mmCIF file of C-alpha atoms and ligand atoms in Angstrom:
data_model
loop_
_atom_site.group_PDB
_atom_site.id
_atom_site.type_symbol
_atom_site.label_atom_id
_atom_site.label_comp_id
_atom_site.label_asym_id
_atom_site.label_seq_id
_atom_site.Cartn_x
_atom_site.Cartn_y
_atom_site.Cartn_z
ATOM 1 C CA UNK A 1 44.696 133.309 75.501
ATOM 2 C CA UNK A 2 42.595 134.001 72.656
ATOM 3 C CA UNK A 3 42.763 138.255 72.863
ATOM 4 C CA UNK A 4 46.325 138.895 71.459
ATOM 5 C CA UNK A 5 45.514 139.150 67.451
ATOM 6 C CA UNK A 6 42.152 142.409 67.473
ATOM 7 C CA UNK A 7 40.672 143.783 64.979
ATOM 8 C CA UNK A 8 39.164 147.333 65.514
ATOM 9 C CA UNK A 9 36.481 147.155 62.802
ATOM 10 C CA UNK A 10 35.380 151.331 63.078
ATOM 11 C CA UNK A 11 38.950 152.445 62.820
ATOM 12 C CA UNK A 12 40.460 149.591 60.443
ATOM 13 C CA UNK A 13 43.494 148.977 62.590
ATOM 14 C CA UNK A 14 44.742 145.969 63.781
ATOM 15 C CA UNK A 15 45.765 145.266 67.444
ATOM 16 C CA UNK A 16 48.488 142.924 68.493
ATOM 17 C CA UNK A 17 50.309 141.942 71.611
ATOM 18 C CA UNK A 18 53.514 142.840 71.241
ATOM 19 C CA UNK A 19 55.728 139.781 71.752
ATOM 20 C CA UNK A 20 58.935 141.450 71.472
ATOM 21 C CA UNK A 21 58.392 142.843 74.883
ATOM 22 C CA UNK A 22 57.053 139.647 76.821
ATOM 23 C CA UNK A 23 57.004 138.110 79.757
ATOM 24 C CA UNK A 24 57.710 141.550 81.703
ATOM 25 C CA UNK A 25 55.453 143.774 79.527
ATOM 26 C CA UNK A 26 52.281 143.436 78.127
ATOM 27 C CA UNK A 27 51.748 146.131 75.408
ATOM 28 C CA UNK A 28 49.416 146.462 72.755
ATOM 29 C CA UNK A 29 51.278 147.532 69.136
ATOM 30 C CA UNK A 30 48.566 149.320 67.041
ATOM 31 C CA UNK A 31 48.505 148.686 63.037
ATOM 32 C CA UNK A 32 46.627 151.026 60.814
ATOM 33 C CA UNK A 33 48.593 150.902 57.815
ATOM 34 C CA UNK A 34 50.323 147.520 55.287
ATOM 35 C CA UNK A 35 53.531 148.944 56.735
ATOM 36 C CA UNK A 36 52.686 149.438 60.095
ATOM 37 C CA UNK A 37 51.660 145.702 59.563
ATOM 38 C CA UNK A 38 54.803 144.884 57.419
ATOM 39 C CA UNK A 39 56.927 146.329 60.164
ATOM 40 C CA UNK A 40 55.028 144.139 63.240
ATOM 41 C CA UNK A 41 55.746 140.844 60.937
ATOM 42 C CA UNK A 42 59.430 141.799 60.383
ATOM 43 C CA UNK A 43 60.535 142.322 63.649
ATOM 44 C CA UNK A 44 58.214 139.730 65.027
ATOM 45 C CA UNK A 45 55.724 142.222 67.442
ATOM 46 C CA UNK A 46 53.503 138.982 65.965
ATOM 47 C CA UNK A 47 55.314 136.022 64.667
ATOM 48 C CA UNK A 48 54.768 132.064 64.439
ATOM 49 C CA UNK A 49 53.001 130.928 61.245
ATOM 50 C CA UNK A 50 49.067 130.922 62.172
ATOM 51 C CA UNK A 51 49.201 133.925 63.973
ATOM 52 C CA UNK A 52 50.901 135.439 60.768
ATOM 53 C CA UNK A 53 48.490 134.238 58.361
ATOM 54 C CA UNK A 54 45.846 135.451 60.635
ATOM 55 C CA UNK A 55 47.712 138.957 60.761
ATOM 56 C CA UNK A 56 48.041 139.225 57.062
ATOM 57 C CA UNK A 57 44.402 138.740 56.550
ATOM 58 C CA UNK A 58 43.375 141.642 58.947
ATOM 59 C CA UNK A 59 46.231 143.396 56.969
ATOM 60 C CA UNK A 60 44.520 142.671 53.387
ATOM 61 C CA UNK A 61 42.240 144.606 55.012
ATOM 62 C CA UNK A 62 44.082 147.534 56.115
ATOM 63 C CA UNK A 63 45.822 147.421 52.095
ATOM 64 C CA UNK A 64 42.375 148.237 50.722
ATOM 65 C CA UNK A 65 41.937 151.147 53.042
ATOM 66 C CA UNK A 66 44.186 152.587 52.168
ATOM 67 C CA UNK A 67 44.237 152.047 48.417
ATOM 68 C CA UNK A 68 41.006 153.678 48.305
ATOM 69 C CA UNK A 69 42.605 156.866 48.818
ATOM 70 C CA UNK A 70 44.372 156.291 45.023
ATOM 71 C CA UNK A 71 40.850 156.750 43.504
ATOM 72 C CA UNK A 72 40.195 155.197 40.128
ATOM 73 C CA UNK A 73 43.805 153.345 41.177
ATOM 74 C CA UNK A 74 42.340 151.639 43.627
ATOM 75 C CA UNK A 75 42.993 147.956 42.633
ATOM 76 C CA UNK A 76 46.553 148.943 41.072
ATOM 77 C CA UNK A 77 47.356 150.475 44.660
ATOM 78 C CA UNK A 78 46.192 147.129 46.273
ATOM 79 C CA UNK A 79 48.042 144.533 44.372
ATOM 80 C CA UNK A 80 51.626 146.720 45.029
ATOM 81 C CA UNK A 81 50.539 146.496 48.541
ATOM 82 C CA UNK A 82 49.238 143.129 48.669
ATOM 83 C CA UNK A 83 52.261 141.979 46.775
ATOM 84 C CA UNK A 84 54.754 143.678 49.616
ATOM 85 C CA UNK A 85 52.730 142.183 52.480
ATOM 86 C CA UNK A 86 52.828 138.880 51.099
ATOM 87 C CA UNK A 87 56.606 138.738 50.931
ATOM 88 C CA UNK A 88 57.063 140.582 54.568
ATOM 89 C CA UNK A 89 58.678 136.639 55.761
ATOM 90 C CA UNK A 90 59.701 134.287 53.418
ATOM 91 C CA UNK A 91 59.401 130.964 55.205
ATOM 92 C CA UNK A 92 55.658 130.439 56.850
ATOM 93 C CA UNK A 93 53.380 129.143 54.196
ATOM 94 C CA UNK A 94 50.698 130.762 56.419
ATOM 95 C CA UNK A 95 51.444 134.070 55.217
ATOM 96 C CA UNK A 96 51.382 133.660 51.195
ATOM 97 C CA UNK A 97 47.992 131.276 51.493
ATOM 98 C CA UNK A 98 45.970 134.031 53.542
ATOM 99 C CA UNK A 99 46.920 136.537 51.267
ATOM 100 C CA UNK A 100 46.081 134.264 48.619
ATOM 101 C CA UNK A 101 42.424 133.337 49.800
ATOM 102 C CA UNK A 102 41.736 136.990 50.583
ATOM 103 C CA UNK A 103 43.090 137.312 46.670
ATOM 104 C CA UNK A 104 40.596 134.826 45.343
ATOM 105 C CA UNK A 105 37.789 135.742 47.641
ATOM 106 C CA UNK A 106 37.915 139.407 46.236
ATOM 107 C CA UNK A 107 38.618 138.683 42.692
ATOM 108 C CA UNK A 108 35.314 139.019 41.275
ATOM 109 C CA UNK A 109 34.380 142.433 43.287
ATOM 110 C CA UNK A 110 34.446 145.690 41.097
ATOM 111 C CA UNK A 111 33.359 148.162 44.068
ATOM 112 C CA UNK A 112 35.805 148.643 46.751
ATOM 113 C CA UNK A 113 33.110 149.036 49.516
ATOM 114 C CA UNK A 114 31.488 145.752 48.910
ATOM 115 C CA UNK A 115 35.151 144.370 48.949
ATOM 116 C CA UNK A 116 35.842 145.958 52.305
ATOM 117 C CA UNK A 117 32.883 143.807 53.977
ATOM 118 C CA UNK A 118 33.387 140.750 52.313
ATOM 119 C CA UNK A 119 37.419 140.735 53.339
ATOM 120 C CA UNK A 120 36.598 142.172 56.989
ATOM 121 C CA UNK A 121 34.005 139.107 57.456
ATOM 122 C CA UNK A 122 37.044 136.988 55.630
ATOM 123 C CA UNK A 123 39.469 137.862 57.821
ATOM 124 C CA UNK A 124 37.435 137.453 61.255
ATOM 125 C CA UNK A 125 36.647 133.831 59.651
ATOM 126 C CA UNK A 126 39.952 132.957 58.986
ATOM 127 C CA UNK A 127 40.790 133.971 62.441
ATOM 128 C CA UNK A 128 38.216 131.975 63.933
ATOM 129 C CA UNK A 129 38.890 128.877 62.257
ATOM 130 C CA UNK A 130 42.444 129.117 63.491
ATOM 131 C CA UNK A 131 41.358 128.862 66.917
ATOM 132 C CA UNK A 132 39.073 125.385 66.089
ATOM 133 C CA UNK A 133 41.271 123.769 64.002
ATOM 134 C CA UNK A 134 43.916 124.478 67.074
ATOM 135 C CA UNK A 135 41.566 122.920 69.269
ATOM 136 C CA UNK A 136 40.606 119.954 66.981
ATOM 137 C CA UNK A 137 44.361 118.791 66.650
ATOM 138 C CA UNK A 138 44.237 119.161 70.496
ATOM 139 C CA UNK A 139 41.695 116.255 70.617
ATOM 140 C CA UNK A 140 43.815 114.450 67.885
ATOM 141 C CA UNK A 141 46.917 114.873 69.696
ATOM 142 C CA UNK A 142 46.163 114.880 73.270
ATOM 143 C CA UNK A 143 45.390 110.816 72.894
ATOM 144 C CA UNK A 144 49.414 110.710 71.288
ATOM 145 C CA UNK A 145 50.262 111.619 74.827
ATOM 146 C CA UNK A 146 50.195 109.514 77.977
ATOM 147 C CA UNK A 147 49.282 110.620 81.396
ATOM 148 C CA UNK A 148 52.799 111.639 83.175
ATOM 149 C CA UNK A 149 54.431 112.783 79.812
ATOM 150 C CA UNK A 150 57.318 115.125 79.812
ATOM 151 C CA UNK A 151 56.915 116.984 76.312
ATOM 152 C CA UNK A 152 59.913 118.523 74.844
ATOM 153 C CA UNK A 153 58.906 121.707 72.584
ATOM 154 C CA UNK A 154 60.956 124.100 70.555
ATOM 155 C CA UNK A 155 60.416 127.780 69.937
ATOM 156 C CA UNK A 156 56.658 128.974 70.466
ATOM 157 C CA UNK A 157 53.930 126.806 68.919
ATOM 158 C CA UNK A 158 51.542 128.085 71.417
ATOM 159 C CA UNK A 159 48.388 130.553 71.454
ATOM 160 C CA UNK A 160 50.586 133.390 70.698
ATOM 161 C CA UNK A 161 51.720 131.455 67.660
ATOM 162 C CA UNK A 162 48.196 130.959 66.220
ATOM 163 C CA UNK A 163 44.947 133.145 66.452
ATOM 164 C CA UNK A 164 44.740 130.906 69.832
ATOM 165 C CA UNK A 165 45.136 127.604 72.544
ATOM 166 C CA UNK A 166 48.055 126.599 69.886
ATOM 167 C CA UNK A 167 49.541 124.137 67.427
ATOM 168 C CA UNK A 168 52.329 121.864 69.453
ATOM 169 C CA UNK A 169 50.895 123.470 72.765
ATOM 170 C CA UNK A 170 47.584 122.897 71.773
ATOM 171 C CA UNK A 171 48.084 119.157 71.765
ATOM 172 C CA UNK A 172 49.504 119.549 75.177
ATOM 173 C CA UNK A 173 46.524 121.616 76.150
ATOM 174 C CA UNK A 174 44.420 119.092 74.914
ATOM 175 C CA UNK A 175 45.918 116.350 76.901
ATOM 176 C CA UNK A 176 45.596 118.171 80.025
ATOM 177 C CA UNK A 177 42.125 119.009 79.239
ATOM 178 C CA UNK A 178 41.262 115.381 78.871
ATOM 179 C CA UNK A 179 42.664 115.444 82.159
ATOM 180 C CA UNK A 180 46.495 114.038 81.628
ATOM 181 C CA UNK A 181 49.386 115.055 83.741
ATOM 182 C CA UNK A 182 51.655 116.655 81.675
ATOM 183 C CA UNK A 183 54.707 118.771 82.240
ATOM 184 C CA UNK A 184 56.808 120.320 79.223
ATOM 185 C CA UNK A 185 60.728 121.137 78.469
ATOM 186 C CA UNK A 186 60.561 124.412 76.794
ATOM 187 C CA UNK A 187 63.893 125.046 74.769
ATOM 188 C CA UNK A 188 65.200 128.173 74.864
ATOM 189 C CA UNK A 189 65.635 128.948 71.451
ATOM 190 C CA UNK A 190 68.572 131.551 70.806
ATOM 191 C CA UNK A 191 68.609 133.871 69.275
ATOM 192 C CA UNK A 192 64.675 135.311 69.484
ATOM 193 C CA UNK A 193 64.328 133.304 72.628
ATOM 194 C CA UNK A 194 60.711 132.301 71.998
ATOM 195 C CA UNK A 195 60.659 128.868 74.324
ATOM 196 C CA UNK A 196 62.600 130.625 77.552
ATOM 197 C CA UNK A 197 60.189 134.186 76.753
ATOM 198 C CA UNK A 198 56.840 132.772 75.206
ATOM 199 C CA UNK A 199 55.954 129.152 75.701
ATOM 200 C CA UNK A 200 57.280 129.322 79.355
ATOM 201 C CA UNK A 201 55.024 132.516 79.420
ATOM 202 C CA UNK A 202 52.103 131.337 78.102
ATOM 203 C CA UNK A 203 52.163 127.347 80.190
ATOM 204 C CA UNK A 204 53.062 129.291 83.354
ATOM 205 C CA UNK A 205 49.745 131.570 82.853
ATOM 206 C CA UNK A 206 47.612 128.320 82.034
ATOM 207 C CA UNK A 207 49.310 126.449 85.154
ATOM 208 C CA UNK A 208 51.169 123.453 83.220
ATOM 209 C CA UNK A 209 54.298 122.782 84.483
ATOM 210 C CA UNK A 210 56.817 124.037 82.485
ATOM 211 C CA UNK A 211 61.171 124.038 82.550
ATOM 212 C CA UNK A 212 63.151 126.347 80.442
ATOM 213 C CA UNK A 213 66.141 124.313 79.158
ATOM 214 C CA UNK A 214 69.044 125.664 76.811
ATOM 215 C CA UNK A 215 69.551 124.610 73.270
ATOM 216 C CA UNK A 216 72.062 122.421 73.946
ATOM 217 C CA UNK A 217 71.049 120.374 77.094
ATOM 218 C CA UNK A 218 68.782 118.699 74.685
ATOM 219 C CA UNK A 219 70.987 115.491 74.365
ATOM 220 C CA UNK A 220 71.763 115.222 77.985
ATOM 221 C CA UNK A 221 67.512 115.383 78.905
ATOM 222 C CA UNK A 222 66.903 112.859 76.350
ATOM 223 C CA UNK A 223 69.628 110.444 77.551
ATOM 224 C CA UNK A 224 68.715 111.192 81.165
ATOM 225 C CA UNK A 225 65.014 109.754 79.858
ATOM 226 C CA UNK A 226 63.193 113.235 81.019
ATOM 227 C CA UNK A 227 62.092 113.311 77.630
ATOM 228 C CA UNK A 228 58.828 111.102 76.798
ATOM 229 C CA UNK A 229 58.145 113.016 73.712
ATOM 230 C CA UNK A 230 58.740 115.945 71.611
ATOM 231 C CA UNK A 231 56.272 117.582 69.941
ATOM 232 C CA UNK A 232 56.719 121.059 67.799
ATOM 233 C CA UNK A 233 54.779 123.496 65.221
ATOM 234 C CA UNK A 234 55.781 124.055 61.072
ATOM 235 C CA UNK A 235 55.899 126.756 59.383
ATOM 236 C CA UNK A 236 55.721 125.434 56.389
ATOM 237 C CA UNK A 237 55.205 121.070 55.705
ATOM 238 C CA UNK A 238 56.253 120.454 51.859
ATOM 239 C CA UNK A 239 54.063 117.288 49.547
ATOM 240 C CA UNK A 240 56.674 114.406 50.610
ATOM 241 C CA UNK A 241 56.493 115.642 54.682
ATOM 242 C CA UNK A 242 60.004 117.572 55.160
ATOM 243 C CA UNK A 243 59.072 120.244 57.428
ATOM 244 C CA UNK A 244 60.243 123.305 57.974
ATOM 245 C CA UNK A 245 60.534 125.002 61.604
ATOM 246 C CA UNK A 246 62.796 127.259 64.251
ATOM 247 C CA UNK A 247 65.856 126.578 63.473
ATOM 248 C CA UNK A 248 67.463 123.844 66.062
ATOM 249 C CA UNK A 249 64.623 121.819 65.255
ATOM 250 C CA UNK A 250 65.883 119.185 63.146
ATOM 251 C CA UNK A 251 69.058 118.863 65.746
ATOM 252 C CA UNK A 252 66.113 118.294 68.368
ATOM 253 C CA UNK A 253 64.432 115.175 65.755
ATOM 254 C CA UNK A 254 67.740 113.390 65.243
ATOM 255 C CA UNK A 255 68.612 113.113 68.658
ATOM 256 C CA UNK A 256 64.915 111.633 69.257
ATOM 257 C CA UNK A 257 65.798 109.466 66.600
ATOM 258 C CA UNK A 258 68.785 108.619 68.401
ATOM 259 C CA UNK A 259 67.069 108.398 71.773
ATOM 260 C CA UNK A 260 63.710 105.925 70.172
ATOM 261 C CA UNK A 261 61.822 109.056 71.695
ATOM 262 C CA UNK A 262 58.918 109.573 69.418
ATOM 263 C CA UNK A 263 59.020 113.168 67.352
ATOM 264 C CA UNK A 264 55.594 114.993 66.238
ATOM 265 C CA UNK A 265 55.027 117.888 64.588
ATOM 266 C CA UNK A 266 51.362 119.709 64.532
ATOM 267 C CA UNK A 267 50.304 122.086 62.054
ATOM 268 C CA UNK A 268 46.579 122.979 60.059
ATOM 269 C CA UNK A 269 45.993 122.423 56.730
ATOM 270 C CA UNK A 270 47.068 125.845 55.976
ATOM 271 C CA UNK A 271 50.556 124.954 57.215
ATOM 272 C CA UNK A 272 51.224 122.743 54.036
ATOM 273 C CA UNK A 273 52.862 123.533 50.915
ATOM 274 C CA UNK A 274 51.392 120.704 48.089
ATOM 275 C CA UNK A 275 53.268 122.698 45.273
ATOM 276 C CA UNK A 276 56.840 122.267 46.797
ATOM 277 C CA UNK A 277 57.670 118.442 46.363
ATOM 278 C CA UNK A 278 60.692 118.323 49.136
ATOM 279 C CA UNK A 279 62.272 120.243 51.953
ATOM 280 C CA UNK A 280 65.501 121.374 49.653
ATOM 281 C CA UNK A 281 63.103 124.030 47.525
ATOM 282 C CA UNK A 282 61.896 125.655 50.807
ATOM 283 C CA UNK A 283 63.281 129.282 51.416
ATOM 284 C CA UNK A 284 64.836 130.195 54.282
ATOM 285 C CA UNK A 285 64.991 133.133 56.167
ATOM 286 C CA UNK A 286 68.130 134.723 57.036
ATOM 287 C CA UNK A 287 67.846 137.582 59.951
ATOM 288 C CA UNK A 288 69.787 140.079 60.646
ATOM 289 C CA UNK A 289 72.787 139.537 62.278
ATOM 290 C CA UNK A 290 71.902 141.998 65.389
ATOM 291 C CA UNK A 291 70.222 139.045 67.043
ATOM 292 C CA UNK A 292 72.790 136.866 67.513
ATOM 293 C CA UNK A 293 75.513 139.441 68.216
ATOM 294 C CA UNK A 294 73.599 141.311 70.743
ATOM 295 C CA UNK A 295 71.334 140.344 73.620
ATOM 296 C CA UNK A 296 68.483 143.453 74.559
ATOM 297 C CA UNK A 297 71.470 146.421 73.887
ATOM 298 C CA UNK A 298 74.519 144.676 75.139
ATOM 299 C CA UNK A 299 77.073 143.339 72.530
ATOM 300 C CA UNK A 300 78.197 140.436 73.114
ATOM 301 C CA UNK A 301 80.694 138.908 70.146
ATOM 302 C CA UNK A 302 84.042 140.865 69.608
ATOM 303 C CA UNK A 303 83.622 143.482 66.552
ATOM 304 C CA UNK A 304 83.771 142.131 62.842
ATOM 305 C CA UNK A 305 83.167 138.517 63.442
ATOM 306 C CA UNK A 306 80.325 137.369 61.263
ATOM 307 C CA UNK A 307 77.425 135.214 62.429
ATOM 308 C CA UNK A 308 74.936 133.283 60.796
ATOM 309 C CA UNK A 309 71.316 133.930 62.044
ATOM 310 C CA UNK A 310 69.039 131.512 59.959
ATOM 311 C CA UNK A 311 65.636 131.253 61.099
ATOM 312 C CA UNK A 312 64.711 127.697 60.311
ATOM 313 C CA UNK A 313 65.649 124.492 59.475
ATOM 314 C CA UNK A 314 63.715 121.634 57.647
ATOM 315 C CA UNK A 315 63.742 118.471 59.512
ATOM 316 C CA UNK A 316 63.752 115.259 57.188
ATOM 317 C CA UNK A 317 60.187 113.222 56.586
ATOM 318 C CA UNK A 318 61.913 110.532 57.952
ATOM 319 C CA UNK A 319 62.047 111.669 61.365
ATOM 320 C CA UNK A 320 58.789 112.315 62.146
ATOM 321 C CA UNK A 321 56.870 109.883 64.025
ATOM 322 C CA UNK A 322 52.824 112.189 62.766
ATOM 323 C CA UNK A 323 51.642 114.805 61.718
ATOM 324 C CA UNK A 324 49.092 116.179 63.670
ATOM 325 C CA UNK A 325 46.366 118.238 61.406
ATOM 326 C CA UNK A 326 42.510 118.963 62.245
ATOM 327 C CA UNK A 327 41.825 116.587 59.739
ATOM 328 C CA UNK A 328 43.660 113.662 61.807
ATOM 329 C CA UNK A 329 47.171 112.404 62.519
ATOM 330 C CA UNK A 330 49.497 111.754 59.140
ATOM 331 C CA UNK A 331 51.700 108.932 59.046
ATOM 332 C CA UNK A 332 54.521 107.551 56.805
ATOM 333 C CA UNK A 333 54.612 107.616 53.719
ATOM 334 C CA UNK A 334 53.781 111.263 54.245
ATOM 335 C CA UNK A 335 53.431 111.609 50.244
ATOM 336 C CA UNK A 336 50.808 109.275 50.128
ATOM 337 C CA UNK A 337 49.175 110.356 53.404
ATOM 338 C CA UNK A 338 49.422 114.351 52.623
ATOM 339 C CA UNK A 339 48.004 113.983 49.330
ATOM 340 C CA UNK A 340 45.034 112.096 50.813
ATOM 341 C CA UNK A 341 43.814 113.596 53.539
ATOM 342 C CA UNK A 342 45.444 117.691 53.173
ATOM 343 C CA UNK A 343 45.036 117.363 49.457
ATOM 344 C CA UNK A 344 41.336 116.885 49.264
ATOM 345 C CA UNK A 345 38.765 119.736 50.028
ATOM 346 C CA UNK A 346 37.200 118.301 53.655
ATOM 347 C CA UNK A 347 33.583 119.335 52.288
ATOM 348 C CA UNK A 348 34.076 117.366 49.091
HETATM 349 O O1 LIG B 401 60.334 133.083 63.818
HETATM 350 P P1 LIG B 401 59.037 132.650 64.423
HETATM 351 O O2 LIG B 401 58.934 132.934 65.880
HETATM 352 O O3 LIG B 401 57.859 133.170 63.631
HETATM 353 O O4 LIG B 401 59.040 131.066 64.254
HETATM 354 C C1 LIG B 401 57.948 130.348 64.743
HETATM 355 C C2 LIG B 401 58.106 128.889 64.669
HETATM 356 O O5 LIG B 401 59.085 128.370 64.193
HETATM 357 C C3 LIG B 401 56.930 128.068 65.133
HETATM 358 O O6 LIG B 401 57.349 126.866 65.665
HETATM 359 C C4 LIG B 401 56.009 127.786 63.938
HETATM 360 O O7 LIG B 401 55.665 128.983 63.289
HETATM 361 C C5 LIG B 401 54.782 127.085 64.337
HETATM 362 S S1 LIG B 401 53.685 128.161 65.185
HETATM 363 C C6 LIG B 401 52.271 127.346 65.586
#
């Protein structure tokens, strides 16, 4: 599934699958403006951290569109724009660097034309390298797992997470493609429901056996041993390894602690945060309450009771077993190990 970010090049709009309506519809949500694109981030028509970063480059694209129509404004229009895009979700890392590398890559440009090809051929770059450094931690991960695994995996770190084939799933895709038996536990993931809706979706389509299990059968799999491993996504990986990912997550790595079941997490380089020395400084976002106190249209907590609908939680360094990257799989110390091998430019 490598079809569910487009970009329509002739009429500057971007193309997405919207996710909100999956597994029983398959819709495309059209994006021709920053808040069209805003708007598909927020209430997660695209969501997961590649497949945002990917979307916000296409959407860099879409900002200078339409700041050409301020004129001799043009670069005063784009920064406002580029500066609301950028914030659209606060927690993927994914979202600030793309926006960032479109920034840099467009600093130097005076005419706005010139800019528009260099950032369309950006973007589609960006958007392919998502894809092969998905399928490089594949081959990087897919040796972590033995043949007969069960894989635990929470939320959607899958194709339709990334530009394509997947973060956490693409290590199980790469195992099976070197021709491992594997079968994966797909939690639930309340409120947005992106293991029972997405990840089921997606393994089902690509014939990998795949059970849906709720949030909080987690400790009775584990103790039952149907759990060999766990592997997950990040959305954003801080300079001493605390990691930050759908909330439930860190609940998930402390009962594999618990367990001795060994706990990955696999994310690209663009996943990591080398400015933000620990997990504590990470923001988190906090949704709004409609998603926990309503499921499609029906309510279903009594009126006036408050929720709390965090997105993510940051699961502790200590707790994960590697990192999986396209550059090779981190291990403790992560501060040492990050610094090394995400910290250097690969072509240096
Ligand atoms: O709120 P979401 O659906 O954007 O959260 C997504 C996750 O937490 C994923 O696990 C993470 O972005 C990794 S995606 C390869």
């Amino acid at each position: 599934m490598e079809d569910h970010i487009q970009f329509d090049a002739d009429a500057c709009a971007l193309l997405l699958l919207d996710q909100r309506k999956l597994p029983l519809v398959e819709e495309t949500y059209p994006c021709r403006t920053v808040e069209d694109v805003i708007y598909a981030l927020q209430t997660m028509v695209v969501r997961g951290a590649p497949a945002i970063g990917v979307s916000a480059a296409y959407g860099c694209r879409i900002a200078l569109k339409q700041a050409m129509a301020a004129g001799a404004y043009w670069r005063n229009e784009l920064e406002r724009l580029l500066s609301m895009l950028a914030q659209a979700r606060p927690t993927a890392v994914n979202l600030a660097w793309a926006v960032g590398v479109m920034r840099e890559a467009g600093a130097g440009i005076q005419d706005p034309r010139e800019l528009g090809e260099v950032w369309s051929a950006l973007a589609m770059k960006i958007h392919a390298e998502d894809i092969a450094m998905n399928k490089a931690m594949g081959r990087f991960g897919g040796a972590l797992l033995d043949d007969g695994d069960t894989v635990m995996t929470h939320c959607n770190a899958g194709a339709l997470a990334t530009a394509g084939y997947g973060t956490a799933l693409g290590v199980i895709r790469g195992a099976v493609d070197m021709g491992k038996k594997i079968s994966v536990i797909a939690n639930e993931t309340r409120p947005f429901l992106q293991g029972a809706r997405l990840t089921a979706y997606e393994l089902h389509k690509d014939s990998i056996p795949v059970t849906v299990a709720c949030d909080n059968a987690c400790s009775l799999l584990m103790k039952r041993g149907l759990v060999h491993k766990v592997v997950v996504g990040a959305d954003r990986i801080v300079a001493n390894g605390d990691v930050a990912n759908k909330i439930g997550t860190s609940g998930v790595a402390i009962l594999a602690r618990h367990y001795g079941i060994p706990f990955y997490v696999a994310a690209p380089s663009s996943t990591f945060d080398l400015a933000t020395p620990d997990g504590s400084l990470i923001p988190i976002e906090d949704r709004t309450p409609l998603e926990v106190t309503h499921v499609g249209s029906t309510q279903i907590t009594p009126d006036g009771v408050p929720v709390f609908n965090f997105a993510f939680d940051v699961t502790d360094h200590s707790l994960i077993t590697g990192i999986i990257t396209e550059r090779g799989v981190l291990s403790p110390p992560y501060t040492s190990s990050i610094a090394d091998i995400i910290g250097q430019d690969p072509r240096s």
